[in-house]
């Protein structure tokens, strides 16, 4: 996230309709320039369905949908800094008045600088529950801010249909990680292993997210969300 998390997803406000996983969202930095896709999103998945996250396959699809294929760098990884395949399934999406209402422990919250207190009007929390399976993926050396080995959940890149957001909570941080070092959204998952994670995302306004974008906008991968709205202030 913005202040302590290694990476933080940026809101992309466009009306196109995938997932997580990278659990849950924080600010994300991607390298390389990609020509905007010339067609509608490649695939929209329903909540509860597995999504294959394969950098090589997604790159091939991106190249097909771009007229200037030379603009895509050969080593660019639009889903995250790993090789191989992860699978992601968005299990549940619920909206709450505050982290406390969502059952998030106070010591697990990392508030961004623009949100010093939850007593401010106009903010609520989106709690994502998602499952990630490692088929055969391995993180690239030095792919995290602190240099530790691990996957970054920033491939859960952007909630769409809301004003703004920032990931403030993730329950899968590596055991040897440090929030101060930027490991707040870094997790480990061995090939063949499956884990379920939770990410808490602060939202501005009373909107309801319509979709979750996965990876670079040009990936064309989205998950259509069905949110359980548990907010009392509406």
mmCIF file of N, CA and C in Angstrom, residues 35-122:
data_model
loop_
_atom_site.group_PDB
_atom_site.id
_atom_site.type_symbol
_atom_site.label_atom_id
_atom_site.label_comp_id
_atom_site.label_asym_id
_atom_site.label_seq_id
_atom_site.Cartn_x
_atom_site.Cartn_y
_atom_site.Cartn_z
ATOM 1 N N UNK A 35 0.955 -0.947 -25.506
ATOM 2 C CA UNK A 35 -0.048 -0.214 -26.261
ATOM 3 C C UNK A 35 -1.429 -0.603 -25.748
ATOM 4 N N UNK A 36 -2.328 0.337 -25.518
ATOM 5 C CA UNK A 36 -3.663 -0.008 -25.029
ATOM 6 C C UNK A 36 -4.332 -1.038 -25.925
ATOM 7 N N UNK A 37 -5.065 -1.946 -25.287
ATOM 8 C CA UNK A 37 -5.734 -3.000 -26.042
ATOM 9 C C UNK A 37 -6.738 -2.401 -27.005
ATOM 10 N N UNK A 38 -6.846 -2.994 -28.177
ATOM 11 C CA UNK A 38 -7.727 -2.482 -29.210
ATOM 12 C C UNK A 38 -9.095 -3.146 -29.193
ATOM 13 N N UNK A 39 -9.332 -4.049 -28.231
ATOM 14 C CA UNK A 39 -10.606 -4.752 -28.187
ATOM 15 C C UNK A 39 -11.136 -4.775 -26.772
ATOM 16 N N UNK A 40 -12.309 -5.330 -26.582
ATOM 17 C CA UNK A 40 -12.909 -5.437 -25.263
ATOM 18 C C UNK A 40 -12.116 -6.430 -24.433
ATOM 19 N N UNK A 41 -12.334 -6.466 -23.089
ATOM 20 C CA UNK A 41 -11.586 -7.402 -22.251
ATOM 21 C C UNK A 41 -11.659 -8.828 -22.792
ATOM 22 N N UNK A 42 -10.543 -9.518 -22.690
ATOM 23 C CA UNK A 42 -10.460 -10.857 -23.236
ATOM 24 C C UNK A 42 -11.416 -11.810 -22.534
ATOM 25 N N UNK A 43 -11.446 -11.772 -21.182
ATOM 26 C CA UNK A 43 -12.283 -12.691 -20.435
ATOM 27 C C UNK A 43 -12.790 -12.041 -19.160
ATOM 28 N N UNK A 44 -14.047 -12.318 -18.831
ATOM 29 C CA UNK A 44 -14.641 -11.903 -17.569
ATOM 30 C C UNK A 44 -15.113 -13.167 -16.865
ATOM 31 N N UNK A 45 -14.595 -13.400 -15.662
ATOM 32 C CA UNK A 45 -14.915 -14.604 -14.911
ATOM 33 C C UNK A 45 -15.939 -14.296 -13.822
ATOM 34 N N UNK A 46 -16.808 -15.239 -13.525
ATOM 35 C CA UNK A 46 -17.719 -15.053 -12.394
ATOM 36 C C UNK A 46 -17.002 -15.324 -11.083
ATOM 37 N N UNK A 47 -17.493 -14.762 -10.017
ATOM 38 C CA UNK A 47 -16.923 -15.026 -8.703
ATOM 39 C C UNK A 47 -17.066 -16.509 -8.391
ATOM 40 N N UNK A 48 -16.042 -17.084 -7.774
ATOM 41 C CA UNK A 48 -16.057 -18.502 -7.443
ATOM 42 C C UNK A 48 -15.446 -19.403 -8.494
ATOM 43 N N UNK A 49 -15.039 -18.838 -9.621
ATOM 44 C CA UNK A 49 -14.436 -19.644 -10.689
ATOM 45 C C UNK A 49 -12.922 -19.449 -10.694
ATOM 46 N N UNK A 50 -12.188 -20.519 -10.959
ATOM 47 C CA UNK A 50 -10.737 -20.454 -10.998
ATOM 48 C C UNK A 50 -10.272 -19.680 -12.232
ATOM 49 N N UNK A 51 -9.242 -18.859 -12.026
ATOM 50 C CA UNK A 51 -8.615 -18.103 -13.108
ATOM 51 C C UNK A 51 -7.150 -18.507 -13.186
ATOM 52 N N UNK A 52 -6.701 -18.954 -14.351
ATOM 53 C CA UNK A 52 -5.298 -19.306 -14.537
ATOM 54 C C UNK A 52 -4.487 -18.038 -14.789
ATOM 55 N N UNK A 53 -3.455 -17.843 -13.987
ATOM 56 C CA UNK A 53 -2.590 -16.674 -14.119
ATOM 57 C C UNK A 53 -1.248 -17.132 -14.679
ATOM 58 N N UNK A 54 -1.128 -17.049 -15.977
ATOM 59 C CA UNK A 54 0.049 -17.527 -16.703
ATOM 60 C C UNK A 54 0.638 -16.354 -17.475
ATOM 61 N N UNK A 55 1.776 -15.837 -17.005
ATOM 62 C CA UNK A 55 2.374 -14.666 -17.647
ATOM 63 C C UNK A 55 2.640 -14.890 -19.124
ATOM 64 N N UNK A 56 3.164 -16.051 -19.485
ATOM 65 C CA UNK A 56 3.515 -16.309 -20.876
ATOM 66 C C UNK A 56 2.270 -16.327 -21.760
ATOM 67 N N UNK A 57 1.215 -17.002 -21.292
ATOM 68 C CA UNK A 57 -0.001 -17.071 -22.076
ATOM 69 C C UNK A 57 -0.680 -15.730 -22.222
ATOM 70 N N UNK A 58 -0.696 -14.954 -21.120
ATOM 71 C CA UNK A 58 -1.315 -13.633 -21.167
ATOM 72 C C UNK A 58 -0.535 -12.705 -22.085
ATOM 73 N N UNK A 59 0.794 -12.810 -22.067
ATOM 74 C CA UNK A 59 1.607 -11.991 -22.957
ATOM 75 C C UNK A 59 1.272 -12.280 -24.416
ATOM 76 N N UNK A 60 1.081 -13.561 -24.750
ATOM 77 C CA UNK A 60 0.747 -13.921 -26.118
ATOM 78 C C UNK A 60 -0.604 -13.327 -26.509
ATOM 79 N N UNK A 61 -1.573 -13.377 -25.603
ATOM 80 C CA UNK A 61 -2.883 -12.802 -25.890
ATOM 81 C C UNK A 61 -2.803 -11.292 -26.063
ATOM 82 N N UNK A 62 -1.989 -10.632 -25.227
ATOM 83 C CA UNK A 62 -1.821 -9.191 -25.329
ATOM 84 C C UNK A 62 -1.224 -8.810 -26.677
ATOM 85 N N UNK A 63 -0.236 -9.598 -27.120
ATOM 86 C CA UNK A 63 0.409 -9.308 -28.401
ATOM 87 C C UNK A 63 -0.582 -9.399 -29.558
ATOM 88 N N UNK A 64 -1.490 -10.373 -29.492
ATOM 89 C CA UNK A 64 -2.487 -10.540 -30.547
ATOM 90 C C UNK A 64 -3.424 -9.341 -30.625
ATOM 91 N N UNK A 65 -3.666 -8.701 -29.483
ATOM 92 C CA UNK A 65 -4.645 -7.620 -29.446
ATOM 93 C C UNK A 65 -4.016 -6.243 -29.596
ATOM 94 N N UNK A 66 -2.724 -6.196 -29.816
ATOM 95 C CA UNK A 66 -2.052 -4.925 -30.001
ATOM 96 C C UNK A 66 -1.474 -4.846 -31.404
ATOM 97 N N UNK A 67 -1.666 -3.707 -32.037
ATOM 98 C CA UNK A 67 -1.175 -3.554 -33.398
ATOM 99 C C UNK A 67 0.339 -3.415 -33.434
ATOM 100 N N UNK A 68 0.910 -2.767 -32.443
ATOM 101 C CA UNK A 68 2.354 -2.578 -32.386
ATOM 102 C C UNK A 68 2.944 -3.560 -31.383
ATOM 103 N N UNK A 69 3.171 -4.794 -31.822
ATOM 104 C CA UNK A 69 3.641 -5.820 -30.915
ATOM 105 C C UNK A 69 5.042 -5.536 -30.389
ATOM 106 N N UNK A 70 5.818 -4.751 -31.125
ATOM 107 C CA UNK A 70 7.184 -4.457 -30.697
ATOM 108 C C UNK A 70 7.207 -3.606 -29.444
ATOM 109 N N UNK A 71 6.050 -2.999 -29.085
ATOM 110 C CA UNK A 71 6.025 -2.137 -27.900
ATOM 111 C C UNK A 71 5.994 -2.948 -26.605
ATOM 112 N N UNK A 72 5.752 -4.246 -26.694
ATOM 113 C CA UNK A 72 5.712 -5.091 -25.509
ATOM 114 C C UNK A 72 7.090 -5.694 -25.292
ATOM 115 N N UNK A 73 7.709 -5.375 -24.173
ATOM 116 C CA UNK A 73 9.048 -5.865 -23.902
ATOM 117 C C UNK A 73 9.035 -7.382 -23.687
ATOM 118 N N UNK A 74 10.016 -8.083 -24.228
ATOM 119 C CA UNK A 74 10.023 -9.542 -24.160
ATOM 120 C C UNK A 74 9.995 -10.091 -22.735
ATOM 121 N N UNK A 75 10.609 -9.383 -21.787
ATOM 122 C CA UNK A 75 10.669 -9.886 -20.417
ATOM 123 C C UNK A 75 9.603 -9.264 -19.519
ATOM 124 N N UNK A 76 8.635 -8.577 -20.097
ATOM 125 C CA UNK A 76 7.569 -7.949 -19.321
ATOM 126 C C UNK A 76 6.621 -9.014 -18.783
ATOM 127 N N UNK A 77 6.268 -8.907 -17.509
ATOM 128 C CA UNK A 77 5.373 -9.866 -16.863
ATOM 129 C C UNK A 77 4.143 -9.114 -16.358
ATOM 130 N N UNK A 78 3.067 -9.123 -17.112
ATOM 131 C CA UNK A 78 1.906 -8.292 -16.786
ATOM 132 C C UNK A 78 1.139 -8.735 -15.549
ATOM 133 N N UNK A 79 1.370 -9.958 -15.072
ATOM 134 C CA UNK A 79 0.636 -10.448 -13.909
ATOM 135 C C UNK A 79 1.449 -10.391 -12.627
ATOM 136 N N UNK A 80 2.737 -10.140 -12.716
ATOM 137 C CA UNK A 80 3.580 -10.102 -11.528
ATOM 138 C C UNK A 80 4.955 -10.655 -11.814
ATOM 139 N N UNK A 81 5.829 -10.505 -10.843
ATOM 140 C CA UNK A 81 7.224 -10.899 -11.039
ATOM 141 C C UNK A 81 7.430 -12.365 -10.669
ATOM 142 N N UNK A 82 6.902 -13.239 -11.514
ATOM 143 C CA UNK A 82 7.119 -14.662 -11.327
ATOM 144 C C UNK A 82 7.076 -15.353 -12.687
ATOM 145 N N UNK A 83 7.604 -16.565 -12.716
ATOM 146 C CA UNK A 83 7.505 -17.429 -13.881
ATOM 147 C C UNK A 83 6.657 -18.639 -13.515
ATOM 148 N N UNK A 84 5.911 -19.160 -14.491
ATOM 149 C CA UNK A 84 5.047 -20.286 -14.224
ATOM 150 C C UNK A 84 3.590 -19.853 -14.119
ATOM 151 N N UNK A 85 2.784 -20.651 -13.434
ATOM 152 C CA UNK A 85 1.354 -20.405 -13.369
ATOM 153 C C UNK A 85 0.833 -20.473 -11.937
ATOM 154 N N UNK A 86 0.097 -19.451 -11.549
ATOM 155 C CA UNK A 86 -0.716 -19.462 -10.335
ATOM 156 C C UNK A 86 -2.176 -19.539 -10.765
ATOM 157 N N UNK A 87 -3.025 -20.045 -9.885
ATOM 158 C CA UNK A 87 -4.475 -20.017 -10.123
ATOM 159 C C UNK A 87 -5.121 -19.233 -8.992
ATOM 160 N N UNK A 88 -6.111 -18.421 -9.360
ATOM 161 C CA UNK A 88 -6.769 -17.557 -8.397
ATOM 162 C C UNK A 88 -8.280 -17.756 -8.443
ATOM 163 N N UNK A 89 -8.885 -17.774 -7.277
ATOM 164 C CA UNK A 89 -10.342 -17.855 -7.189
ATOM 165 C C UNK A 89 -10.828 -16.837 -6.169
ATOM 166 N N UNK A 90 -11.689 -15.929 -6.577
ATOM 167 C CA UNK A 90 -12.305 -14.991 -5.651
ATOM 168 C C UNK A 90 -13.490 -15.686 -5.004
ATOM 169 N N UNK A 91 -13.442 -15.847 -3.701
ATOM 170 C CA UNK A 91 -14.463 -16.619 -2.999
ATOM 171 C C UNK A 91 -15.610 -15.756 -2.474
ATOM 172 N N UNK A 92 -15.275 -14.649 -1.817
ATOM 173 C CA UNK A 92 -16.291 -13.791 -1.223
ATOM 174 C C UNK A 92 -15.837 -12.343 -1.275
ATOM 175 N N UNK A 93 -16.806 -11.445 -1.373
ATOM 176 C CA UNK A 93 -16.541 -10.010 -1.310
ATOM 177 C C UNK A 93 -17.611 -9.401 -0.407
ATOM 178 N N UNK A 94 -17.187 -8.745 0.665
ATOM 179 C CA UNK A 94 -18.136 -8.138 1.595
ATOM 180 C C UNK A 94 -17.704 -6.704 1.906
ATOM 181 N N UNK A 95 -18.680 -5.834 2.094
ATOM 182 C CA UNK A 95 -18.433 -4.428 2.376
ATOM 183 C C UNK A 95 -18.835 -4.124 3.823
ATOM 184 N N UNK A 96 -17.954 -3.409 4.546
ATOM 185 C CA UNK A 96 -18.174 -3.101 5.957
ATOM 186 C C UNK A 96 -17.975 -1.611 6.221
ATOM 187 N N UNK A 97 -18.498 -1.161 7.366
ATOM 188 C CA UNK A 97 -18.312 0.233 7.765
ATOM 189 C C UNK A 97 -16.871 0.538 8.120
ATOM 190 N N UNK A 98 -16.159 -0.452 8.658
ATOM 191 C CA UNK A 98 -14.810 -0.214 9.166
ATOM 192 C C UNK A 98 -14.063 -1.536 9.261
ATOM 193 N N UNK A 99 -12.741 -1.499 9.456
ATOM 194 C CA UNK A 99 -11.983 -2.742 9.652
ATOM 195 C C UNK A 99 -12.475 -3.525 10.862
ATOM 196 N N UNK A 100 -12.802 -2.814 11.943
ATOM 197 C CA UNK A 100 -13.290 -3.490 13.138
ATOM 198 C C UNK A 100 -14.560 -4.265 12.878
ATOM 199 N N UNK A 101 -15.458 -3.685 12.099
ATOM 200 C CA UNK A 101 -16.709 -4.360 11.760
ATOM 201 C C UNK A 101 -16.464 -5.603 10.931
ATOM 202 N N UNK A 102 -15.352 -5.635 10.210
ATOM 203 C CA UNK A 102 -14.994 -6.791 9.384
ATOM 204 C C UNK A 102 -14.220 -7.844 10.165
ATOM 205 N N UNK A 103 -13.924 -7.569 11.443
ATOM 206 C CA UNK A 103 -13.178 -8.507 12.259
ATOM 207 C C UNK A 103 -11.683 -8.449 12.070
ATOM 208 N N UNK A 104 -11.190 -7.373 11.492
ATOM 209 C CA UNK A 104 -9.749 -7.221 11.276
ATOM 210 C C UNK A 104 -9.101 -6.697 12.560
ATOM 211 N N UNK A 105 -8.070 -7.349 13.067
ATOM 212 C CA UNK A 105 -7.417 -6.898 14.296
ATOM 213 C C UNK A 105 -6.758 -5.536 14.114
ATOM 214 N N UNK A 106 -6.825 -4.732 15.159
ATOM 215 C CA UNK A 106 -6.297 -3.369 15.079
ATOM 216 C C UNK A 106 -4.811 -3.353 14.739
ATOM 217 N N UNK A 107 -4.052 -4.341 15.246
ATOM 218 C CA UNK A 107 -2.612 -4.338 14.986
ATOM 219 C C UNK A 107 -2.270 -4.830 13.582
ATOM 220 N N UNK A 108 -3.283 -5.267 12.823
ATOM 221 C CA UNK A 108 -3.019 -5.707 11.466
ATOM 222 C C UNK A 108 -3.328 -4.664 10.419
ATOM 223 N N UNK A 109 -3.776 -3.486 10.859
ATOM 224 C CA UNK A 109 -4.200 -2.439 9.931
ATOM 225 C C UNK A 109 -3.044 -1.483 9.664
ATOM 226 N N UNK A 110 -2.864 -1.158 8.403
ATOM 227 C CA UNK A 110 -1.865 -0.171 8.012
ATOM 228 C C UNK A 110 -2.581 0.941 7.253
ATOM 229 N N UNK A 111 -2.885 2.032 7.957
ATOM 230 C CA UNK A 111 -3.636 3.114 7.334
ATOM 231 C C UNK A 111 -2.741 3.958 6.443
ATOM 232 N N UNK A 112 -3.224 4.313 5.253
ATOM 233 C CA UNK A 112 -2.466 5.219 4.389
ATOM 234 C C UNK A 112 -2.469 6.620 4.971
ATOM 235 N N UNK A 113 -1.542 7.426 4.509
ATOM 236 C CA UNK A 113 -1.374 8.763 5.079
ATOM 237 C C UNK A 113 -2.602 9.639 4.905
ATOM 238 N N UNK A 114 -3.395 9.403 3.852
ATOM 239 C CA UNK A 114 -4.552 10.246 3.614
ATOM 240 C C UNK A 114 -5.745 9.848 4.482
ATOM 241 N N UNK A 115 -5.634 8.766 5.231
ATOM 242 C CA UNK A 115 -6.745 8.293 6.042
ATOM 243 C C UNK A 115 -6.262 8.048 7.478
ATOM 244 N N UNK A 116 -6.057 9.109 8.236
ATOM 245 C CA UNK A 116 -5.500 8.945 9.578
ATOM 246 C C UNK A 116 -6.457 8.292 10.566
ATOM 247 N N UNK A 117 -7.742 8.350 10.314
ATOM 248 C CA UNK A 117 -8.704 7.775 11.243
ATOM 249 C C UNK A 117 -9.941 7.286 10.509
ATOM 250 N N UNK A 118 -10.542 6.208 11.006
ATOM 251 C CA UNK A 118 -11.754 5.673 10.395
ATOM 252 C C UNK A 118 -12.995 6.449 10.824
ATOM 253 N N UNK A 119 -12.822 7.463 11.664
ATOM 254 C CA UNK A 119 -13.961 8.279 12.089
ATOM 255 C C UNK A 119 -14.351 9.295 11.019
ATOM 256 N N UNK A 120 -13.520 9.414 10.005
ATOM 257 C CA UNK A 120 -13.856 10.321 8.920
ATOM 258 C C UNK A 120 -15.052 9.795 8.142
ATOM 259 N N UNK A 121 -15.872 10.671 7.670
ATOM 260 C CA UNK A 121 -17.019 10.272 6.871
ATOM 261 C C UNK A 121 -16.572 9.879 5.468
ATOM 262 N N UNK A 122 -17.335 8.984 4.849
ATOM 263 C CA UNK A 122 -17.118 8.693 3.437
ATOM 264 C C UNK A 122 -16.198 7.538 3.136
#
